[in-house]
Short mmCIF file of C-alpha atoms in Angstrom, two decimals:
data_model
loop_
_atom_site.label_atom_id
_atom_site.label_comp_id
_atom_site.label_asym_id
_atom_site.label_seq_id
_atom_site.Cartn_x
_atom_site.Cartn_y
_atom_site.Cartn_z
CA UNK A 1 11.85 -194.61 110.66
CA UNK A 2 13.55 -195.02 107.30
CA UNK A 3 12.42 -191.54 106.19
CA UNK A 4 13.68 -190.03 109.44
CA UNK A 5 17.04 -191.75 109.03
CA UNK A 6 17.30 -190.43 105.48
CA UNK A 7 16.44 -186.90 106.66
CA UNK A 8 19.16 -187.00 109.31
CA UNK A 9 21.64 -188.31 106.75
CA UNK A 10 20.70 -185.52 104.36
CA UNK A 11 21.13 -182.91 107.13
CA UNK A 12 24.55 -184.27 108.04
CA UNK A 13 25.57 -184.27 104.38
CA UNK A 14 24.33 -180.72 103.88
CA UNK A 15 26.18 -179.55 106.98
CA UNK A 16 29.36 -181.14 105.68
CA UNK A 17 29.00 -179.41 102.32
CA UNK A 18 28.30 -176.08 104.03
CA UNK A 19 31.36 -176.42 106.27
CA UNK A 20 33.48 -177.18 103.23
CA UNK A 21 31.98 -174.26 101.31
CA UNK A 22 32.78 -171.61 103.92
CA UNK A 23 36.38 -172.80 104.02
CA UNK A 24 36.56 -172.54 100.24
CA UNK A 25 35.07 -169.06 100.26
CA UNK A 26 37.55 -167.98 102.94
CA UNK A 27 40.47 -169.47 101.03
CA UNK A 28 39.43 -167.87 97.75
CA UNK A 29 38.81 -164.41 99.21
CA UNK A 30 41.58 -161.88 99.81
CA UNK A 31 41.30 -161.63 103.59
CA UNK A 32 42.50 -158.34 105.08
CA UNK A 33 42.53 -157.32 108.74
CA UNK A 34 43.10 -153.59 109.15
CA UNK A 35 44.23 -153.52 112.78
CA UNK A 36 46.41 -155.84 114.85
CA UNK A 37 48.64 -154.82 117.78
CA UNK A 38 51.19 -157.65 117.82
CA UNK A 39 54.08 -155.22 117.19
CA UNK A 40 53.33 -153.37 120.42
CA UNK A 41 52.33 -156.46 122.38
CA UNK A 42 55.45 -158.42 121.45
CA UNK A 43 57.72 -155.46 122.19
CA UNK A 44 56.15 -154.88 125.61
CA UNK A 45 56.30 -158.57 126.54
CA UNK A 46 59.78 -159.19 125.13
CA UNK A 47 58.46 -161.71 122.60
CA UNK A 48 59.51 -162.47 119.03
CA UNK A 49 56.41 -162.97 116.90
CA UNK A 50 57.93 -165.08 114.15
CA UNK A 51 58.11 -167.77 116.85
CA UNK A 52 55.16 -169.82 118.09
CA UNK A 53 53.34 -167.63 120.63
CA UNK A 54 50.23 -169.78 121.00
CA UNK A 55 48.73 -169.19 124.44
CA UNK A 56 50.71 -165.97 124.88
CA UNK A 57 49.25 -163.72 122.18
CA UNK A 58 46.40 -163.69 119.69
CA UNK A 59 48.81 -163.76 116.76
CA UNK A 60 52.17 -164.82 115.39
CA UNK A 61 53.58 -165.18 111.90
CA UNK A 62 52.62 -168.81 111.32
CA UNK A 63 49.15 -168.31 112.76
CA UNK A 64 48.52 -165.41 110.35
CA UNK A 65 49.30 -167.80 107.52
CA UNK A 66 47.27 -170.63 109.04
CA UNK A 67 44.32 -168.24 109.41
CA UNK A 68 44.30 -167.48 105.69
CA UNK A 69 45.09 -163.82 106.32
CA UNK A 70 46.39 -162.40 103.05
CA UNK A 71 47.15 -158.87 104.24
CA UNK A 72 47.61 -157.67 107.80
CA UNK A 73 47.80 -154.00 108.69
CA UNK A 74 50.13 -153.90 111.70
CA UNK A 75 49.39 -151.16 114.19
CA UNK A 76 52.31 -148.97 115.26
CA UNK A 77 51.24 -147.66 118.66
CA UNK A 78 52.37 -145.91 121.80
CA UNK A 79 50.27 -144.14 124.41
CA UNK A 80 50.33 -140.53 125.60
CA UNK A 81 53.23 -141.15 128.01
CA UNK A 82 55.49 -141.05 124.95
CA UNK A 83 55.66 -137.30 124.43
CA UNK A 84 57.74 -135.17 122.10
CA UNK A 85 61.18 -136.64 121.62
CA UNK A 86 59.89 -140.16 122.35
CA UNK A 87 56.75 -140.94 120.36
CA UNK A 88 58.27 -140.74 116.87
CA UNK A 89 61.26 -142.83 117.99
CA UNK A 90 58.92 -145.45 119.47
CA UNK A 91 57.02 -145.63 116.19
CA UNK A 92 60.25 -146.23 114.29
CA UNK A 93 61.33 -148.87 116.80
CA UNK A 94 58.17 -150.86 116.07
CA UNK A 95 58.64 -150.52 112.32
CA UNK A 96 62.19 -151.80 112.84
CA UNK A 97 60.81 -154.95 114.50
CA UNK A 98 58.44 -155.54 111.58
CA UNK A 99 61.24 -155.06 109.06
CA UNK A 100 63.39 -157.52 111.04
CA UNK A 101 60.71 -160.21 110.92
CA UNK A 102 60.30 -159.66 107.17
CA UNK A 103 64.07 -159.90 106.65
CA UNK A 104 64.22 -163.19 108.56
CA UNK A 105 61.21 -164.71 106.76
CA UNK A 106 61.22 -163.55 103.11
CA UNK A 107 59.50 -166.75 102.03
CA UNK A 108 56.52 -166.08 104.32
CA UNK A 109 55.96 -162.32 104.57
CA UNK A 110 56.32 -159.33 102.27
CA UNK A 111 56.04 -155.61 102.95
CA UNK A 112 53.19 -153.95 101.08
CA UNK A 113 53.10 -150.23 100.30
CA UNK A 114 51.14 -150.14 97.02
CA UNK A 115 48.06 -151.91 95.62
CA UNK A 116 50.37 -153.61 93.11
CA UNK A 117 52.57 -154.98 95.91
CA UNK A 118 49.43 -156.21 97.66
CA UNK A 119 48.45 -158.23 94.62
CA UNK A 120 52.01 -159.57 94.29
CA UNK A 121 52.00 -160.75 97.92
CA UNK A 122 48.68 -162.52 97.37
CA UNK A 123 49.93 -164.13 94.18
CA UNK A 124 53.11 -165.32 95.92
CA UNK A 125 51.02 -166.63 98.87
CA UNK A 126 52.96 -164.50 101.35
CA UNK A 127 51.48 -162.48 104.18
CA UNK A 128 51.24 -158.90 102.96
CA UNK A 129 52.48 -156.67 105.77
CA UNK A 130 51.12 -153.13 105.89
CA UNK A 131 51.58 -150.43 108.54
CA UNK A 132 49.04 -148.18 110.24
CA UNK A 133 50.20 -145.60 112.80
CA UNK A 134 47.70 -145.46 115.68
CA UNK A 135 47.95 -141.96 117.09
CA UNK A 136 48.76 -138.58 115.57
CA UNK A 137 50.98 -137.74 118.56
CA UNK A 138 53.67 -139.90 116.92
CA UNK A 139 54.32 -137.24 114.29
CA UNK A 140 55.12 -134.82 117.15
CA UNK A 141 53.48 -131.84 115.37
CA UNK A 142 55.98 -132.21 112.54
CA UNK A 143 54.87 -132.80 108.95
CA UNK A 144 58.36 -134.04 108.03
CA UNK A 145 57.82 -136.90 110.52
CA UNK A 146 54.55 -137.71 108.75
CA UNK A 147 56.43 -137.86 105.45
CA UNK A 148 59.14 -140.05 106.98
CA UNK A 149 56.64 -142.54 108.40
CA UNK A 150 55.01 -142.73 104.98
CA UNK A 151 58.41 -143.44 103.42
CA UNK A 152 58.89 -146.28 105.92
CA UNK A 153 55.61 -147.83 104.78
CA UNK A 154 52.85 -146.30 106.93
CA UNK A 155 49.66 -146.22 104.88
CA UNK A 156 47.23 -144.88 107.41
CA UNK A 157 47.48 -142.54 110.38
CA UNK A 158 44.83 -142.64 113.12
CA UNK A 159 44.50 -138.90 113.78
CA UNK A 160 44.26 -139.45 117.53
CA UNK A 161 44.41 -142.32 119.95
CA UNK A 162 42.45 -141.86 123.21
CA UNK A 163 44.68 -138.87 123.91
CA UNK A 164 44.14 -135.65 121.96
CA UNK A 165 46.97 -134.02 120.06
CA UNK A 166 47.62 -130.29 119.92
CA UNK A 167 45.76 -130.31 116.60
CA UNK A 168 42.91 -132.83 117.00
CA UNK A 169 40.63 -133.90 119.84
CA UNK A 170 39.99 -137.56 120.63
CA UNK A 171 36.67 -139.33 121.23
CA UNK A 172 37.63 -139.95 124.85
CA UNK A 173 38.43 -136.30 125.51
CA UNK A 174 35.41 -134.95 123.65
CA UNK A 175 33.21 -137.30 125.70
CA UNK A 176 34.82 -135.97 128.89
CA UNK A 177 34.32 -132.37 127.75
CA UNK A 178 30.59 -133.05 127.23
CA UNK A 179 30.23 -134.33 130.77
CA UNK A 180 32.35 -131.56 132.27
CA UNK A 181 32.77 -128.57 129.92
CA UNK A 182 35.27 -126.88 132.22
CA UNK A 183 37.67 -129.83 131.81
CA UNK A 184 38.48 -128.63 128.28
CA UNK A 185 40.16 -125.51 129.69
CA UNK A 186 38.69 -123.63 126.76
CA UNK A 187 40.55 -125.57 124.06
CA UNK A 188 39.00 -125.76 120.60
CA UNK A 189 37.58 -129.17 119.79
CA UNK A 190 38.06 -130.79 116.39
CA UNK A 191 40.88 -129.99 113.96
CA UNK A 192 42.79 -126.74 114.19
CA UNK A 193 44.64 -125.19 111.24
CA UNK A 194 47.60 -127.54 111.64
CA UNK A 195 45.23 -130.52 111.82
CA UNK A 196 43.74 -129.47 108.49
CA UNK A 197 47.28 -129.36 107.07
CA UNK A 198 47.91 -132.90 108.35
CA UNK A 199 44.83 -134.25 106.57
CA UNK A 200 45.67 -132.42 103.35
CA UNK A 201 49.25 -133.68 103.44
CA UNK A 202 48.01 -137.24 103.96
CA UNK A 203 45.81 -136.85 100.88
CA UNK A 204 48.83 -135.66 98.89
CA UNK A 205 50.93 -138.61 100.05
CA UNK A 206 48.24 -141.21 99.49
CA UNK A 207 48.08 -142.05 103.21
CA UNK A 208 44.61 -143.06 104.40
CA UNK A 209 42.99 -140.82 107.03
CA UNK A 210 41.89 -143.09 109.89
CA UNK A 211 38.94 -141.84 111.94
CA UNK A 212 38.83 -144.53 114.63
CA UNK A 213 39.39 -142.98 118.09
CA UNK A 214 38.69 -139.40 116.99
CA UNK A 215 36.06 -137.15 118.60
CA UNK A 216 32.86 -136.30 116.75
CA UNK A 217 34.00 -132.76 115.92
CA UNK A 218 37.35 -134.06 114.70
CA UNK A 219 35.45 -136.62 112.63
CA UNK A 220 33.32 -133.96 110.93
CA UNK A 221 36.23 -131.59 110.41
CA UNK A 222 38.31 -134.36 108.84
CA UNK A 223 35.57 -135.71 106.61
CA UNK A 224 34.86 -132.17 105.39
CA UNK A 225 38.57 -131.61 104.68
CA UNK A 226 39.70 -134.83 103.02
CA UNK A 227 39.51 -135.21 99.26
CA UNK A 228 39.92 -138.98 99.45
CA UNK A 229 37.93 -141.82 101.06
CA UNK A 230 38.63 -142.35 104.76
CA UNK A 231 39.29 -145.52 106.69
CA UNK A 232 37.79 -146.33 110.08
CA UNK A 233 40.22 -149.06 111.02
CA UNK A 234 38.67 -150.60 114.15
CA UNK A 235 35.29 -149.29 115.35
CA UNK A 236 31.69 -150.49 115.74
CA UNK A 237 28.12 -149.16 115.63
CA UNK A 238 27.00 -146.73 118.36
CA UNK A 239 23.29 -147.50 117.91
CA UNK A 240 23.92 -151.10 119.03
CA UNK A 241 26.37 -150.30 121.81
CA UNK A 242 26.59 -146.58 122.72
CA UNK A 243 30.24 -146.30 123.78
CA UNK A 244 32.36 -143.30 122.83
CA UNK A 245 34.51 -145.29 120.40
CA UNK A 246 31.62 -146.36 118.17
CA UNK A 247 30.15 -144.48 115.20
CA UNK A 248 26.67 -142.97 115.14
CA UNK A 249 24.41 -143.69 112.17
CA UNK A 250 24.98 -140.13 110.96
CA UNK A 251 28.74 -140.77 110.95
CA UNK A 252 28.28 -144.14 109.22
CA UNK A 253 26.26 -142.45 106.47
CA UNK A 254 28.94 -139.78 106.10
CA UNK A 255 31.66 -142.42 105.67
CA UNK A 256 29.57 -144.07 102.97
CA UNK A 257 29.00 -140.75 101.18
CA UNK A 258 32.75 -140.14 101.34
CA UNK A 259 33.43 -143.59 99.84
CA UNK A 260 35.21 -144.82 102.96
CA UNK A 261 35.14 -148.15 104.78
CA UNK A 262 34.36 -148.95 108.44
CA UNK A 263 36.25 -151.97 109.75
CA UNK A 264 34.47 -153.65 112.65
CA UNK A 265 36.38 -154.22 115.89
CA UNK A 266 36.16 -157.64 117.62
CA UNK A 267 36.44 -156.16 121.14
CA UNK A 268 33.63 -157.44 123.37
CA UNK A 269 33.26 -154.08 125.15
CA UNK A 270 32.61 -152.28 121.85
CA UNK A 271 30.20 -154.95 120.64
CA UNK A 272 27.99 -155.66 123.64
CA UNK A 273 26.66 -153.38 126.40
CA UNK A 274 25.74 -156.39 128.54
CA UNK A 275 29.35 -157.57 128.51
CA UNK A 276 30.50 -154.11 129.64
CA UNK A 277 28.24 -154.27 132.72
CA UNK A 278 29.18 -157.84 133.64
CA UNK A 279 32.87 -157.21 133.07
CA UNK A 280 32.79 -154.10 135.27
CA UNK A 281 31.23 -156.19 138.03
CA UNK A 282 34.03 -158.75 137.66
CA UNK A 283 36.73 -156.09 137.74
CA UNK A 284 35.27 -154.60 140.92
CA UNK A 285 35.32 -158.02 142.58
CA UNK A 286 38.92 -158.56 141.48
CA UNK A 287 39.95 -155.17 142.85
CA UNK A 288 38.48 -155.85 146.29
CA UNK A 289 40.01 -159.32 146.44
CA UNK A 290 43.36 -158.04 145.24
CA UNK A 291 43.57 -155.47 148.01
CA UNK A 292 42.80 -158.14 150.60
CA UNK A 293 45.25 -160.70 149.16
CA UNK A 294 48.09 -158.18 148.97
CA UNK A 295 48.11 -158.09 152.77
CA UNK A 296 49.65 -161.56 152.83
CA UNK A 297 51.01 -162.23 149.30
CA UNK A 298 53.29 -160.51 146.79
CA UNK A 299 51.85 -158.72 143.76
CA UNK A 300 52.98 -161.28 141.15
CA UNK A 301 51.40 -164.16 143.07
CA UNK A 302 48.16 -162.23 143.56
CA UNK A 303 47.97 -161.38 139.85
CA UNK A 304 48.42 -165.02 138.83
CA UNK A 305 45.87 -166.29 141.34
CA UNK A 306 43.26 -163.76 140.29
CA UNK A 307 43.89 -164.31 136.58
CA UNK A 308 43.48 -168.07 137.04
CA UNK A 309 40.33 -167.63 139.14
CA UNK A 310 38.59 -165.15 136.86
CA UNK A 311 39.64 -166.45 133.43
CA UNK A 312 36.69 -168.91 133.20
CA UNK A 313 34.28 -166.24 134.42
CA UNK A 314 35.58 -163.74 131.88
CA UNK A 315 35.26 -166.35 129.12
CA UNK A 316 31.69 -167.16 130.15
CA UNK A 317 30.44 -163.57 129.78
CA UNK A 318 31.96 -162.96 126.35
CA UNK A 319 29.21 -162.16 123.83
CA UNK A 320 28.38 -164.61 121.04
CA UNK A 321 29.92 -164.23 117.58
CA UNK A 322 26.48 -163.16 116.38
CA UNK A 323 27.05 -159.78 118.11
CA UNK A 324 29.89 -159.03 115.72
CA UNK A 325 27.67 -159.97 112.79
CA UNK A 326 24.94 -157.66 114.19
CA UNK A 327 27.33 -154.69 113.92
CA UNK A 328 28.35 -155.64 110.38
CA UNK A 329 24.66 -156.06 109.49
CA UNK A 330 23.81 -152.66 110.89
CA UNK A 331 26.55 -150.89 108.97
CA UNK A 332 25.47 -152.69 105.79
CA UNK A 333 21.87 -151.55 106.32
CA UNK A 334 22.89 -147.93 106.98
CA UNK A 335 25.79 -147.54 104.54
CA UNK A 336 25.73 -150.48 102.14
CA UNK A 337 27.92 -153.56 101.81
CA UNK A 338 30.67 -151.61 100.02
CA UNK A 339 31.54 -149.74 103.21
CA UNK A 340 32.32 -152.41 105.82
CA UNK A 341 35.33 -154.59 106.58
CA UNK A 342 37.20 -156.26 109.46
CA UNK A 343 39.61 -154.62 111.92
CA UNK A 344 40.03 -157.25 114.64
CA UNK A 345 42.21 -155.33 117.12
CA UNK A 346 43.70 -158.69 118.13
CA UNK A 347 46.59 -158.32 120.59
CA UNK A 348 45.19 -154.95 121.56
CA UNK A 349 42.03 -156.24 123.26
CA UNK A 350 41.43 -158.30 126.38
CA UNK A 351 38.38 -160.19 125.10
CA UNK A 352 36.80 -160.83 121.71
CA UNK A 353 33.50 -162.65 121.14
CA UNK A 354 33.09 -166.32 121.83
CA UNK A 355 34.57 -168.49 119.07
CA UNK A 356 37.16 -165.81 118.25
CA UNK A 357 40.01 -166.87 120.51
CA UNK A 358 42.85 -165.86 118.22
CA UNK A 359 43.62 -164.93 114.63
CA UNK A 360 43.19 -168.54 113.41
CA UNK A 361 39.45 -168.26 114.11
CA UNK A 362 38.99 -165.63 111.40
CA UNK A 363 37.25 -168.09 109.06
CA UNK A 364 34.44 -168.39 111.61
CA UNK A 365 33.46 -164.85 110.63
CA UNK A 366 33.22 -166.03 107.03
CA UNK A 367 31.07 -168.96 108.15
CA UNK A 368 28.78 -166.70 110.18
CA UNK A 369 28.34 -164.20 107.33
CA UNK A 370 27.38 -166.97 104.90
CA UNK A 371 24.99 -168.46 107.47
CA UNK A 372 23.40 -165.01 107.84
CA UNK A 373 22.61 -165.06 104.12
CA UNK A 374 25.37 -162.90 102.65
CA UNK A 375 26.33 -163.84 99.11
CA UNK A 376 29.83 -165.03 98.30
CA UNK A 377 30.43 -161.76 96.43
CA UNK A 378 29.41 -159.66 99.43
CA UNK A 379 31.46 -161.77 101.84
CA UNK A 380 34.51 -161.25 99.63
CA UNK A 381 33.92 -157.49 99.78
CA UNK A 382 33.69 -157.53 103.59
CA UNK A 383 36.73 -159.77 104.01
CA UNK A 384 39.02 -157.56 101.95
CA UNK A 385 37.63 -156.34 98.66
CA UNK A 386 36.35 -153.08 100.10
CA UNK A 387 39.74 -152.29 101.63
CA UNK A 388 41.53 -152.94 98.32
CA UNK A 389 39.24 -150.44 96.61
CA UNK A 390 39.86 -147.90 99.41
CA UNK A 391 43.63 -148.42 99.32
CA UNK A 392 43.69 -148.07 95.54
CA UNK A 393 41.67 -144.85 95.56
CA UNK A 394 43.97 -143.29 98.17
CA UNK A 395 47.08 -144.32 96.26
CA UNK A 396 45.94 -142.57 93.07
#
């Protein structure tokens, strides 16, 4: 009995040391998340994200700091309904909101546009705020708009969102064209001549070419055009979950050969095929119930009732955190540990894995990586070191 008691005590002590160690590793590392949609989310909901938004969003200023995030790339986003004359203005509006938060909180957050400024923000223990523009439609086919967004601080441009531009086809559209070739109306897939000019101009500026969301042909055209390493800001591995937004092994190898970095998305639907099926079943149930309830209740009441009813069910089907680690593991095996990072997509996704409820849970990824057997050096690369190298190479 005495030996058993000692063994239990030793296990408890070891667990305590391990828990302390992962927190130390997380605190020591430069932690960088390459994709967060709080700018769009707060604007749409009429929220101010330097206030406490716990329970309303995945993120706010104080929670970034509490999470040990050293650098956050804020996504500037609008969908395809913002056409010419609107998309560029919407992008600038979101940058305005970021600049306003920075102006109100100079002791907490600092804009970062160069690798040197990144290191300064880390040294000063401020949140380094970077900008990524999610969707080439926001330059409105105008290279001067690309230049202007760079001047305002944008350091990557996602060539497409789900919608194609006139010069690049998206993953969603290319997938649709495969299923129904006539739906393309004969348009060329991939980059056209202007798309090639966009990539080359980004290289000249030092703006990272982001290949999340782009179609396979656009991917290959871009990777064969760029002279600098690419970023994939928020995508996962297709061989684990074959959805159109994830990268095939051939693409993963190409990013590695290019020197780029793939930042893994926390979205449950990109991580786990089983979640996709179960979630679709839930959504179908909600739709049928909604139609029935709307016969006697107003839309707002129905939405609240259904959200309350299905929230526990949605939470129960979320995949385990280990699914995220599986995608990281796969990319490491295919491309090497120098080519993977984290792009949470918080505030742009409806469900992450279990344990990742908001940005403050980021250190649980560190814990899981260490438990999986990754060395401290490799964990530091995944958490942010690989992005710093990528950012530095693009800035040169």
